[in-house]
């Protein structure tokens, strides 16, 4: 194949790296040979074929792999003489000299030379800087992660209590001056509203049911700048991060506190005859009080005195796997014996004493039964 370089005017095409595509123009309006083929090449590559078009369509079996699926030419290129090549997703190393030629298999006529420049999205010094920055970030994130408990403990005050205390105080005091009408809002870790104080009084309507009748704040919190919250009968499930916030659209002040309510852990193997879930008190318990034990799913497990009005509870009480000592209200020992504990019995158990539907004592125990679901 002899090559004739004729009116092969050079051209420079510039494109940014990451562009969708770039067009390498090549227009030819002269007489074409019989049975022509049109070829785009890059002489510095091997194989040098970028795209080849025959009369019956593309012939890409000798195409250089790096251009696979990325080149195209108008379907009617040989009819119109528009031999321009579209190169998709140009990359840095696509930069180079492309030549557009037409041939009859013997003679090759070079129609156009295109010098393609693919500009770096980031100059290399910027990339180096970016890499450095990312490294610094990764290292500091690692350091933070490693010491995160230390950092978080430093920031968040912790309040730890045992389940069974009557109430717990979540502190929130400030030196910031707070306007009289400001809204105060306490939220829990699940973003539920715990307590709202606005227009100079508590607003129980906005509060989540979980916290109904269990929260209070001191009088005049905005004046005293003491927005601490009292939470009654704290339960293990109340554990989490609480946020105290003043302001509505504009946040004037925000503080967080980590509450942990602990319950004694009782561990047994599933083979044992019985397990004792402790619940003792020195409080005076009036004779008419009702004692109930509930499991982690809030199902009644045992009720004292025997013979609840609620048929559903009666049903459970009759399961006969649970018992309490005699005269629990007099002795103050409300502990529950659970016979043949199974793995599925594991969970948080709540011992609750109430009179006239008012809770006067609440304690919890974490039972963990090791072993299988069923024991033969
Ligand atoms: C890329 O090529 C493969 C086969 O080589 C083909 O199946 C696929 O459809 C092509 N993708 C595009 C976008 O042309
Ligand atoms: C040649 O074809 C390309 C791609 O289809 C098109 O963008 C361009 O406008 C055409 N040029 C002429 C002169 O028709
Ligand atoms: C492309 O051609 C120009 C002259 O037309 C030349 O200076 C340059 O070195 C060539 N580039 C490559 C990559 O061959
Ligand atoms: C919490 O809920 C309030 C009101 O429903 C909402 O405005 C706020 O964006 C929520 N915050 C988070 C962290 O989800
Ligand atoms: C709160 O107080 C403001 C001003 O005193 C009053 O405009 C607004 O209606 C009050 N909002 C409620 C819900 O009472
Ligand atoms: C209280 O919280 C529960 C659980 O997140 C949610 O399903 C319920 O809608 C909340 N109720 C109110 C009144 O916000
Ligand atoms: C809260 O107390 C009020 C008044 O004592 C009572 O009507 C209401 O049922 C209580 N709410 C809950 C969830 O116990
Ligand atoms: C458990 O159920 C009782 C009675 O249905 C209800 O008064 C109590 O609020 C429930 N406790 C929880 C934590 O859902
Ligand atoms: C509870 O009362 C029922 C009848 O009301 C009786 O059959 C059952 O033995 C009693 N259980 C205990 C533990 O006293
Ligand atoms: C009582 O227990 C039985 C068997 O466990 C159950 O089928 C029935 O629905 C229960 N009744 C009530 C009122 O919960």
PDB file of N, CA, C and O in Angstrom, residues 196-266:
ATOM      1  N   UNK A 196     -41.744  19.639  75.742  1.00  0.00           N
ATOM      2  CA  UNK A 196     -41.758  20.952  75.077  1.00  0.00           C
ATOM      3  C   UNK A 196     -42.231  22.001  76.067  1.00  0.00           C
ATOM      4  O   UNK A 196     -43.222  21.790  76.783  1.00  0.00           O
ATOM      5  N   UNK A 197     -41.514  23.103  76.127  1.00  0.00           N
ATOM      6  CA  UNK A 197     -41.895  24.251  76.953  1.00  0.00           C
ATOM      7  C   UNK A 197     -41.980  25.437  76.025  1.00  0.00           C
ATOM      8  O   UNK A 197     -41.009  25.765  75.336  1.00  0.00           O
ATOM      9  N   UNK A 198     -43.169  26.045  75.938  1.00  0.00           N
ATOM     10  CA  UNK A 198     -43.302  27.200  75.055  1.00  0.00           C
ATOM     11  C   UNK A 198     -44.383  28.134  75.559  1.00  0.00           C
ATOM     12  O   UNK A 198     -45.271  27.714  76.303  1.00  0.00           O
ATOM     13  N   UNK A 199     -44.275  29.340  75.179  1.00  0.00           N
ATOM     14  CA  UNK A 199     -45.221  30.367  75.626  1.00  0.00           C
ATOM     15  C   UNK A 199     -45.347  30.343  77.150  1.00  0.00           C
ATOM     16  O   UNK A 199     -46.425  30.558  77.687  1.00  0.00           O
ATOM     17  N   UNK A 200     -44.251  30.026  77.830  1.00  0.00           N
ATOM     18  CA  UNK A 200     -44.244  30.104  79.289  1.00  0.00           C
ATOM     19  C   UNK A 200     -44.859  28.930  80.012  1.00  0.00           C
ATOM     20  O   UNK A 200     -45.081  28.992  81.215  1.00  0.00           O
ATOM     21  N   UNK A 201     -45.159  27.840  79.267  1.00  0.00           N
ATOM     22  CA  UNK A 201     -45.643  26.660  80.003  1.00  0.00           C
ATOM     23  C   UNK A 201     -45.343  25.372  79.234  1.00  0.00           C
ATOM     24  O   UNK A 201     -45.015  25.408  78.043  1.00  0.00           O
ATOM     25  N   UNK A 202     -45.458  24.251  79.939  1.00  0.00           N
ATOM     26  CA  UNK A 202     -45.222  22.960  79.300  1.00  0.00           C
ATOM     27  C   UNK A 202     -46.318  22.694  78.285  1.00  0.00           C
ATOM     28  O   UNK A 202     -47.455  23.105  78.467  1.00  0.00           O
ATOM     29  N   UNK A 203     -45.975  21.977  77.213  1.00  0.00           N
ATOM     30  CA  UNK A 203     -46.982  21.608  76.232  1.00  0.00           C
ATOM     31  C   UNK A 203     -46.990  20.092  76.063  1.00  0.00           C
ATOM     32  O   UNK A 203     -46.257  19.539  75.243  1.00  0.00           O
ATOM     33  N   UNK A 204     -47.806  19.405  76.884  1.00  0.00           N
ATOM     34  CA  UNK A 204     -47.786  17.932  76.845  1.00  0.00           C
ATOM     35  C   UNK A 204     -48.315  17.390  75.527  1.00  0.00           C
ATOM     36  O   UNK A 204     -48.082  16.233  75.198  1.00  0.00           O
ATOM     37  N   UNK A 205     -49.023  18.208  74.752  1.00  0.00           N
ATOM     38  CA  UNK A 205     -49.623  17.703  73.513  1.00  0.00           C
ATOM     39  C   UNK A 205     -48.586  17.322  72.471  1.00  0.00           C
ATOM     40  O   UNK A 205     -48.830  16.459  71.641  1.00  0.00           O
ATOM     41  N   UNK A 206     -47.454  18.003  72.524  1.00  0.00           N
ATOM     42  CA  UNK A 206     -46.447  17.743  71.501  1.00  0.00           C
ATOM     43  C   UNK A 206     -45.556  16.557  71.830  1.00  0.00           C
ATOM     44  O   UNK A 206     -44.775  16.098  71.016  1.00  0.00           O
ATOM     45  N   UNK A 207     -45.698  16.094  73.073  1.00  0.00           N
ATOM     46  CA  UNK A 207     -44.795  15.077  73.582  1.00  0.00           C
ATOM     47  C   UNK A 207     -45.172  13.682  73.070  1.00  0.00           C
ATOM     48  O   UNK A 207     -46.346  13.388  72.876  1.00  0.00           O
ATOM     49  N   UNK A 208     -44.180  12.845  72.865  1.00  0.00           N
ATOM     50  CA  UNK A 208     -44.464  11.468  72.458  1.00  0.00           C
ATOM     51  C   UNK A 208     -45.068  10.709  73.647  1.00  0.00           C
ATOM     52  O   UNK A 208     -44.693  10.928  74.791  1.00  0.00           O
ATOM     53  N   UNK A 209     -45.978   9.803  73.330  1.00  0.00           N
ATOM     54  CA  UNK A 209     -46.698   9.052  74.355  1.00  0.00           C
ATOM     55  C   UNK A 209     -45.770   8.340  75.342  1.00  0.00           C
ATOM     56  O   UNK A 209     -46.090   8.193  76.517  1.00  0.00           O
ATOM     57  N   UNK A 210     -44.625   7.905  74.850  1.00  0.00           N
ATOM     58  CA  UNK A 210     -43.644   7.204  75.686  1.00  0.00           C
ATOM     59  C   UNK A 210     -43.287   8.019  76.931  1.00  0.00           C
ATOM     60  O   UNK A 210     -42.941   7.462  77.953  1.00  0.00           O
ATOM     61  N   UNK A 211     -43.366   9.343  76.796  1.00  0.00           N
ATOM     62  CA  UNK A 211     -42.903  10.202  77.894  1.00  0.00           C
ATOM     63  C   UNK A 211     -44.053  10.875  78.634  1.00  0.00           C
ATOM     64  O   UNK A 211     -43.819  11.721  79.495  1.00  0.00           O
ATOM     65  N   UNK A 212     -45.273  10.482  78.299  1.00  0.00           N
ATOM     66  CA  UNK A 212     -46.452  11.063  78.937  1.00  0.00           C
ATOM     67  C   UNK A 212     -46.355  10.978  80.445  1.00  0.00           C
ATOM     68  O   UNK A 212     -46.089   9.907  80.991  1.00  0.00           O
ATOM     69  N   UNK A 213     -46.590  12.081  81.111  1.00  0.00           N
ATOM     70  CA  UNK A 213     -46.658  12.135  82.576  1.00  0.00           C
ATOM     71  C   UNK A 213     -45.353  11.710  83.245  1.00  0.00           C
ATOM     72  O   UNK A 213     -45.351  11.352  84.401  1.00  0.00           O
ATOM     73  N   UNK A 214     -44.260  11.723  82.523  1.00  0.00           N
ATOM     74  CA  UNK A 214     -43.011  11.281  83.137  1.00  0.00           C
ATOM     75  C   UNK A 214     -41.953  12.373  83.178  1.00  0.00           C
ATOM     76  O   UNK A 214     -40.847  12.138  83.660  1.00  0.00           O
ATOM     77  N   UNK A 215     -42.244  13.542  82.601  1.00  0.00           N
ATOM     78  CA  UNK A 215     -41.208  14.576  82.525  1.00  0.00           C
ATOM     79  C   UNK A 215     -41.651  15.858  83.213  1.00  0.00           C
ATOM     80  O   UNK A 215     -42.844  16.164  83.264  1.00  0.00           O
ATOM     81  N   UNK A 216     -40.680  16.573  83.735  1.00  0.00           N
ATOM     82  CA  UNK A 216     -40.979  17.936  84.205  1.00  0.00           C
ATOM     83  C   UNK A 216     -39.713  18.783  84.202  1.00  0.00           C
ATOM     84  O   UNK A 216     -38.589  18.265  84.238  1.00  0.00           O
ATOM     85  N   UNK A 217     -39.948  20.099  84.130  1.00  0.00           N
ATOM     86  CA  UNK A 217     -38.848  21.060  84.185  1.00  0.00           C
ATOM     87  C   UNK A 217     -39.119  22.005  85.332  1.00  0.00           C
ATOM     88  O   UNK A 217     -40.263  22.160  85.766  1.00  0.00           O
ATOM     89  N   UNK A 218     -38.058  22.642  85.826  1.00  0.00           N
ATOM     90  CA  UNK A 218     -38.236  23.628  86.888  1.00  0.00           C
ATOM     91  C   UNK A 218     -39.066  24.806  86.387  1.00  0.00           C
ATOM     92  O   UNK A 218     -39.175  25.023  85.176  1.00  0.00           O
ATOM     93  N   UNK A 219     -39.604  25.580  87.321  1.00  0.00           N
ATOM     94  CA  UNK A 219     -40.343  26.788  86.942  1.00  0.00           C
ATOM     95  C   UNK A 219     -39.387  27.795  86.320  1.00  0.00           C
ATOM     96  O   UNK A 219     -38.194  27.826  86.666  1.00  0.00           O
ATOM     97  N   UNK A 220     -39.910  28.601  85.426  1.00  0.00           N
ATOM     98  CA  UNK A 220     -39.154  29.709  84.843  1.00  0.00           C
ATOM     99  C   UNK A 220     -37.796  29.310  84.275  1.00  0.00           C
ATOM    100  O   UNK A 220     -36.788  29.954  84.566  1.00  0.00           O
ATOM    101  N   UNK A 221     -37.736  28.273  83.488  1.00  0.00           N
ATOM    102  CA  UNK A 221     -36.420  27.781  83.021  1.00  0.00           C
ATOM    103  C   UNK A 221     -35.641  28.826  82.231  1.00  0.00           C
ATOM    104  O   UNK A 221     -34.420  28.843  82.321  1.00  0.00           O
ATOM    105  N   UNK A 222     -36.362  29.692  81.489  1.00  0.00           N
ATOM    106  CA  UNK A 222     -35.641  30.659  80.656  1.00  0.00           C
ATOM    107  C   UNK A 222     -34.958  31.723  81.521  1.00  0.00           C
ATOM    108  O   UNK A 222     -33.868  32.182  81.197  1.00  0.00           O
ATOM    109  N   UNK A 223     -35.637  32.086  82.611  1.00  0.00           N
ATOM    110  CA  UNK A 223     -35.069  33.101  83.499  1.00  0.00           C
ATOM    111  C   UNK A 223     -33.895  32.517  84.287  1.00  0.00           C
ATOM    112  O   UNK A 223     -32.841  33.132  84.402  1.00  0.00           O
ATOM    113  N   UNK A 224     -34.086  31.307  84.821  1.00  0.00           N
ATOM    114  CA  UNK A 224     -33.033  30.701  85.647  1.00  0.00           C
ATOM    115  C   UNK A 224     -31.914  30.108  84.794  1.00  0.00           C
ATOM    116  O   UNK A 224     -30.859  29.768  85.295  1.00  0.00           O
ATOM    117  N   UNK A 225     -32.170  29.967  83.480  1.00  0.00           N
ATOM    118  CA  UNK A 225     -31.215  29.354  82.551  1.00  0.00           C
ATOM    119  C   UNK A 225     -30.910  27.905  82.925  1.00  0.00           C
ATOM    120  O   UNK A 225     -29.867  27.368  82.565  1.00  0.00           O
ATOM    121  N   UNK A 226     -31.808  27.310  83.684  1.00  0.00           N
ATOM    122  CA  UNK A 226     -31.669  25.896  84.030  1.00  0.00           C
ATOM    123  C   UNK A 226     -32.803  25.131  83.354  1.00  0.00           C
ATOM    124  O   UNK A 226     -33.949  25.166  83.789  1.00  0.00           O
ATOM    125  N   UNK A 227     -32.452  24.453  82.252  1.00  0.00           N
ATOM    126  CA  UNK A 227     -33.461  23.774  81.441  1.00  0.00           C
ATOM    127  C   UNK A 227     -33.432  22.270  81.683  1.00  0.00           C
ATOM    128  O   UNK A 227     -33.929  21.490  80.876  1.00  0.00           O
ATOM    129  N   UNK A 228     -32.818  21.887  82.797  1.00  0.00           N
ATOM    130  CA  UNK A 228     -32.674  20.459  83.103  1.00  0.00           C
ATOM    131  C   UNK A 228     -34.033  19.780  83.149  1.00  0.00           C
ATOM    132  O   UNK A 228     -35.033  20.389  83.516  1.00  0.00           O
ATOM    133  N   UNK A 229     -34.014  18.499  82.769  1.00  0.00           N
ATOM    134  CA  UNK A 229     -35.264  17.740  82.682  1.00  0.00           C
ATOM    135  C   UNK A 229     -35.253  16.605  83.695  1.00  0.00           C
ATOM    136  O   UNK A 229     -34.267  15.885  83.824  1.00  0.00           O
ATOM    137  N   UNK A 230     -36.371  16.464  84.384  1.00  0.00           N
ATOM    138  CA  UNK A 230     -36.531  15.326  85.281  1.00  0.00           C
ATOM    139  C   UNK A 230     -37.332  14.255  84.554  1.00  0.00           C
ATOM    140  O   UNK A 230     -38.416  14.550  84.039  1.00  0.00           O
ATOM    141  N   UNK A 231     -36.772  13.062  84.479  1.00  0.00           N
ATOM    142  CA  UNK A 231     -37.466  11.947  83.834  1.00  0.00           C
ATOM    143  C   UNK A 231     -37.775  10.910  84.900  1.00  0.00           C
ATOM    144  O   UNK A 231     -36.866  10.379  85.552  1.00  0.00           O
ATOM    145  N   UNK A 232     -39.047  10.622  85.069  1.00  0.00           N
ATOM    146  CA  UNK A 232     -39.454   9.676  86.112  1.00  0.00           C
ATOM    147  C   UNK A 232     -39.406   8.236  85.614  1.00  0.00           C
ATOM    148  O   UNK A 232     -39.531   7.985  84.421  1.00  0.00           O
ATOM    149  N   UNK A 233     -39.263   7.330  86.555  1.00  0.00           N
ATOM    150  CA  UNK A 233     -39.225   5.890  86.285  1.00  0.00           C
ATOM    151  C   UNK A 233     -38.391   5.553  85.058  1.00  0.00           C
ATOM    152  O   UNK A 233     -38.892   4.948  84.105  1.00  0.00           O
ATOM    153  N   UNK A 234     -37.116   5.951  85.057  1.00  0.00           N
ATOM    154  CA  UNK A 234     -36.306   5.660  83.867  1.00  0.00           C
ATOM    155  C   UNK A 234     -36.173   4.157  83.665  1.00  0.00           C
ATOM    156  O   UNK A 234     -35.986   3.412  84.619  1.00  0.00           O
ATOM    157  N   UNK A 235     -36.296   3.759  82.403  1.00  0.00           N
ATOM    158  CA  UNK A 235     -36.251   2.345  82.059  1.00  0.00           C
ATOM    159  C   UNK A 235     -35.028   2.105  81.174  1.00  0.00           C
ATOM    160  O   UNK A 235     -34.489   3.044  80.582  1.00  0.00           O
ATOM    161  N   UNK A 236     -34.611   0.856  81.105  1.00  0.00           N
ATOM    162  CA  UNK A 236     -33.433   0.505  80.303  1.00  0.00           C
ATOM    163  C   UNK A 236     -33.586   1.029  78.873  1.00  0.00           C
ATOM    164  O   UNK A 236     -32.647   1.520  78.261  1.00  0.00           O
ATOM    165  N   UNK A 237     -34.808   0.967  78.365  1.00  0.00           N
ATOM    166  CA  UNK A 237     -35.034   1.399  76.989  1.00  0.00           C
ATOM    167  C   UNK A 237     -35.014   2.914  76.833  1.00  0.00           C
ATOM    168  O   UNK A 237     -35.044   3.419  75.713  1.00  0.00           O
ATOM    169  N   UNK A 238     -34.949   3.642  77.951  1.00  0.00           N
ATOM    170  CA  UNK A 238     -34.817   5.101  77.858  1.00  0.00           C
ATOM    171  C   UNK A 238     -33.368   5.502  77.600  1.00  0.00           C
ATOM    172  O   UNK A 238     -33.087   6.670  77.343  1.00  0.00           O
ATOM    173  N   UNK A 239     -32.440   4.561  77.693  1.00  0.00           N
ATOM    174  CA  UNK A 239     -31.018   4.872  77.495  1.00  0.00           C
ATOM    175  C   UNK A 239     -30.801   5.482  76.118  1.00  0.00           C
ATOM    176  O   UNK A 239     -31.426   5.066  75.150  1.00  0.00           O
ATOM    177  N   UNK A 240     -29.905   6.459  76.051  1.00  0.00           N
ATOM    178  CA  UNK A 240     -29.595   7.082  74.762  1.00  0.00           C
ATOM    179  C   UNK A 240     -29.166   8.524  74.936  1.00  0.00           C
ATOM    180  O   UNK A 240     -28.953   8.991  76.052  1.00  0.00           O
ATOM    181  N   UNK A 241     -29.042   9.209  73.811  1.00  0.00           N
ATOM    182  CA  UNK A 241     -28.585  10.596  73.831  1.00  0.00           C
ATOM    183  C   UNK A 241     -29.778  11.540  73.765  1.00  0.00           C
ATOM    184  O   UNK A 241     -30.609  11.431  72.868  1.00  0.00           O
ATOM    185  N   UNK A 242     -29.867  12.433  74.704  1.00  0.00           N
ATOM    186  CA  UNK A 242     -30.956  13.413  74.774  1.00  0.00           C
ATOM    187  C   UNK A 242     -30.438  14.792  74.387  1.00  0.00           C
ATOM    188  O   UNK A 242     -29.319  15.152  74.757  1.00  0.00           O
ATOM    189  N   UNK A 243     -31.265  15.512  73.634  1.00  0.00           N
ATOM    190  CA  UNK A 243     -30.870  16.843  73.183  1.00  0.00           C
ATOM    191  C   UNK A 243     -31.802  17.887  73.764  1.00  0.00           C
ATOM    192  O   UNK A 243     -33.027  17.739  73.696  1.00  0.00           O
ATOM    193  N   UNK A 244     -31.208  18.911  74.311  1.00  0.00           N
ATOM    194  CA  UNK A 244     -31.948  20.034  74.889  1.00  0.00           C
ATOM    195  C   UNK A 244     -31.711  21.212  73.958  1.00  0.00           C
ATOM    196  O   UNK A 244     -30.571  21.544  73.668  1.00  0.00           O
ATOM    197  N   UNK A 245     -32.786  21.811  73.442  1.00  0.00           N
ATOM    198  CA  UNK A 245     -32.619  22.839  72.423  1.00  0.00           C
ATOM    199  C   UNK A 245     -33.503  24.036  72.716  1.00  0.00           C
ATOM    200  O   UNK A 245     -34.673  23.867  73.065  1.00  0.00           O
ATOM    201  N   UNK A 246     -32.964  25.215  72.573  1.00  0.00           N
ATOM    202  CA  UNK A 246     -33.754  26.434  72.767  1.00  0.00           C
ATOM    203  C   UNK A 246     -33.795  27.202  71.456  1.00  0.00           C
ATOM    204  O   UNK A 246     -32.765  27.385  70.811  1.00  0.00           O
ATOM    205  N   UNK A 247     -34.994  27.641  71.092  1.00  0.00           N
ATOM    206  CA  UNK A 247     -35.148  28.398  69.849  1.00  0.00           C
ATOM    207  C   UNK A 247     -36.011  27.613  68.904  1.00  0.00           C
ATOM    208  O   UNK A 247     -36.127  26.397  69.030  1.00  0.00           O
ATOM    209  N   UNK A 248     -36.604  28.333  67.962  1.00  0.00           N
ATOM    210  CA  UNK A 248     -37.468  27.635  67.023  1.00  0.00           C
ATOM    211  C   UNK A 248     -36.753  27.489  65.694  1.00  0.00           C
ATOM    212  O   UNK A 248     -36.148  26.462  65.415  1.00  0.00           O
ATOM    213  N   UNK A 249     -36.777  28.554  64.887  1.00  0.00           N
ATOM    214  CA  UNK A 249     -36.045  28.478  63.622  1.00  0.00           C
ATOM    215  C   UNK A 249     -34.573  28.710  63.877  1.00  0.00           C
ATOM    216  O   UNK A 249     -33.725  28.011  63.366  1.00  0.00           O
ATOM    217  N   UNK A 250     -34.308  29.729  64.681  1.00  0.00           N
ATOM    218  CA  UNK A 250     -32.918  30.030  65.038  1.00  0.00           C
ATOM    219  C   UNK A 250     -32.623  29.321  66.352  1.00  0.00           C
ATOM    220  O   UNK A 250     -33.319  29.521  67.341  1.00  0.00           O
ATOM    221  N   UNK A 251     -31.604  28.472  66.339  1.00  0.00           N
ATOM    222  CA  UNK A 251     -31.238  27.748  67.554  1.00  0.00           C
ATOM    223  C   UNK A 251     -30.354  28.650  68.411  1.00  0.00           C
ATOM    224  O   UNK A 251     -29.274  29.058  67.981  1.00  0.00           O
ATOM    225  N   UNK A 252     -30.863  28.965  69.605  1.00  0.00           N
ATOM    226  CA  UNK A 252     -30.095  29.851  70.482  1.00  0.00           C
ATOM    227  C   UNK A 252     -29.090  29.065  71.311  1.00  0.00           C
ATOM    228  O   UNK A 252     -28.043  29.574  71.695  1.00  0.00           O
ATOM    229  N   UNK A 253     -29.443  27.822  71.603  1.00  0.00           N
ATOM    230  CA  UNK A 253     -28.575  27.010  72.439  1.00  0.00           C
ATOM    231  C   UNK A 253     -28.927  25.542  72.261  1.00  0.00           C
ATOM    232  O   UNK A 253     -30.095  25.214  72.055  1.00  0.00           O
ATOM    233  N   UNK A 254     -27.943  24.659  72.306  1.00  0.00           N
ATOM    234  CA  UNK A 254     -28.216  23.235  72.177  1.00  0.00           C
ATOM    235  C   UNK A 254     -27.200  22.458  72.996  1.00  0.00           C
ATOM    236  O   UNK A 254     -26.004  22.743  72.923  1.00  0.00           O
ATOM    237  N   UNK A 255     -27.683  21.511  73.789  1.00  0.00           N
ATOM    238  CA  UNK A 255     -26.773  20.667  74.568  1.00  0.00           C
ATOM    239  C   UNK A 255     -27.254  19.232  74.504  1.00  0.00           C
ATOM    240  O   UNK A 255     -28.440  18.981  74.293  1.00  0.00           O
ATOM    241  N   UNK A 256     -26.295  18.323  74.695  1.00  0.00           N
ATOM    242  CA  UNK A 256     -26.667  16.917  74.668  1.00  0.00           C
ATOM    243  C   UNK A 256     -26.180  16.223  75.931  1.00  0.00           C
ATOM    244  O   UNK A 256     -25.197  16.655  76.544  1.00  0.00           O
ATOM    245  N   UNK A 257     -26.859  15.166  76.277  1.00  0.00           N
ATOM    246  CA  UNK A 257     -26.468  14.403  77.456  1.00  0.00           C
ATOM    247  C   UNK A 257     -26.754  12.929  77.185  1.00  0.00           C
ATOM    248  O   UNK A 257     -27.737  12.590  76.525  1.00  0.00           O
ATOM    249  N   UNK A 258     -25.848  12.085  77.649  1.00  0.00           N
ATOM    250  CA  UNK A 258     -25.977  10.647  77.413  1.00  0.00           C
ATOM    251  C   UNK A 258     -26.539   9.977  78.661  1.00  0.00           C
ATOM    252  O   UNK A 258     -25.908  10.025  79.709  1.00  0.00           O
ATOM    253  N   UNK A 259     -27.706   9.392  78.524  1.00  0.00           N
ATOM    254  CA  UNK A 259     -28.320   8.703  79.666  1.00  0.00           C
ATOM    255  C   UNK A 259     -28.130   7.193  79.526  1.00  0.00           C
ATOM    256  O   UNK A 259     -28.361   6.624  78.462  1.00  0.00           O
ATOM    257  N   UNK A 260     -27.684   6.583  80.624  1.00  0.00           N
ATOM    258  CA  UNK A 260     -27.595   5.122  80.623  1.00  0.00           C
ATOM    259  C   UNK A 260     -28.334   4.578  81.835  1.00  0.00           C
ATOM    260  O   UNK A 260     -28.000   4.918  82.974  1.00  0.00           O
ATOM    261  N   UNK A 261     -29.343   3.772  81.557  1.00  0.00           N
ATOM    262  CA  UNK A 261     -30.101   3.152  82.645  1.00  0.00           C
ATOM    263  C   UNK A 261     -29.715   1.679  82.680  1.00  0.00           C
ATOM    264  O   UNK A 261     -29.877   0.970  81.685  1.00  0.00           O
ATOM    265  N   UNK A 262     -29.148   1.280  83.809  1.00  0.00           N
ATOM    266  CA  UNK A 262     -28.614  -0.077  83.887  1.00  0.00           C
ATOM    267  C   UNK A 262     -29.561  -1.006  84.646  1.00  0.00           C
ATOM    268  O   UNK A 262     -30.251  -0.581  85.560  1.00  0.00           O
ATOM    269  N   UNK A 263     -29.564  -2.260  84.227  1.00  0.00           N
ATOM    270  CA  UNK A 263     -30.349  -3.275  84.929  1.00  0.00           C
ATOM    271  C   UNK A 263     -29.398  -4.410  85.260  1.00  0.00           C
ATOM    272  O   UNK A 263     -28.499  -4.699  84.471  1.00  0.00           O
ATOM    273  N   UNK A 264     -29.574  -5.063  86.418  1.00  0.00           N
ATOM    274  CA  UNK A 264     -28.685  -6.182  86.729  1.00  0.00           C
ATOM    275  C   UNK A 264     -28.855  -7.295  85.697  1.00  0.00           C
ATOM    276  O   UNK A 264     -29.967  -7.530  85.209  1.00  0.00           O
ATOM    277  N   UNK A 265     -27.728  -7.931  85.357  1.00  0.00           N
ATOM    278  CA  UNK A 265     -27.764  -9.006  84.368  1.00  0.00           C
ATOM    279  C   UNK A 265     -27.804 -10.348  85.091  1.00  0.00           C
ATOM    280  O   UNK A 265     -26.999 -10.597  85.984  1.00  0.00           O
ATOM    281  N   UNK A 266     -28.757 -11.180  84.716  1.00  0.00           N
ATOM    282  CA  UNK A 266     -28.841 -12.530  85.277  1.00  0.00           C
ATOM    283  C   UNK A 266     -28.611 -13.510  84.135  1.00  0.00           C
ATOM    284  O   UNK A 266     -29.347 -13.505  83.155  1.00  0.00           O
TER     285      UNK A 266
END
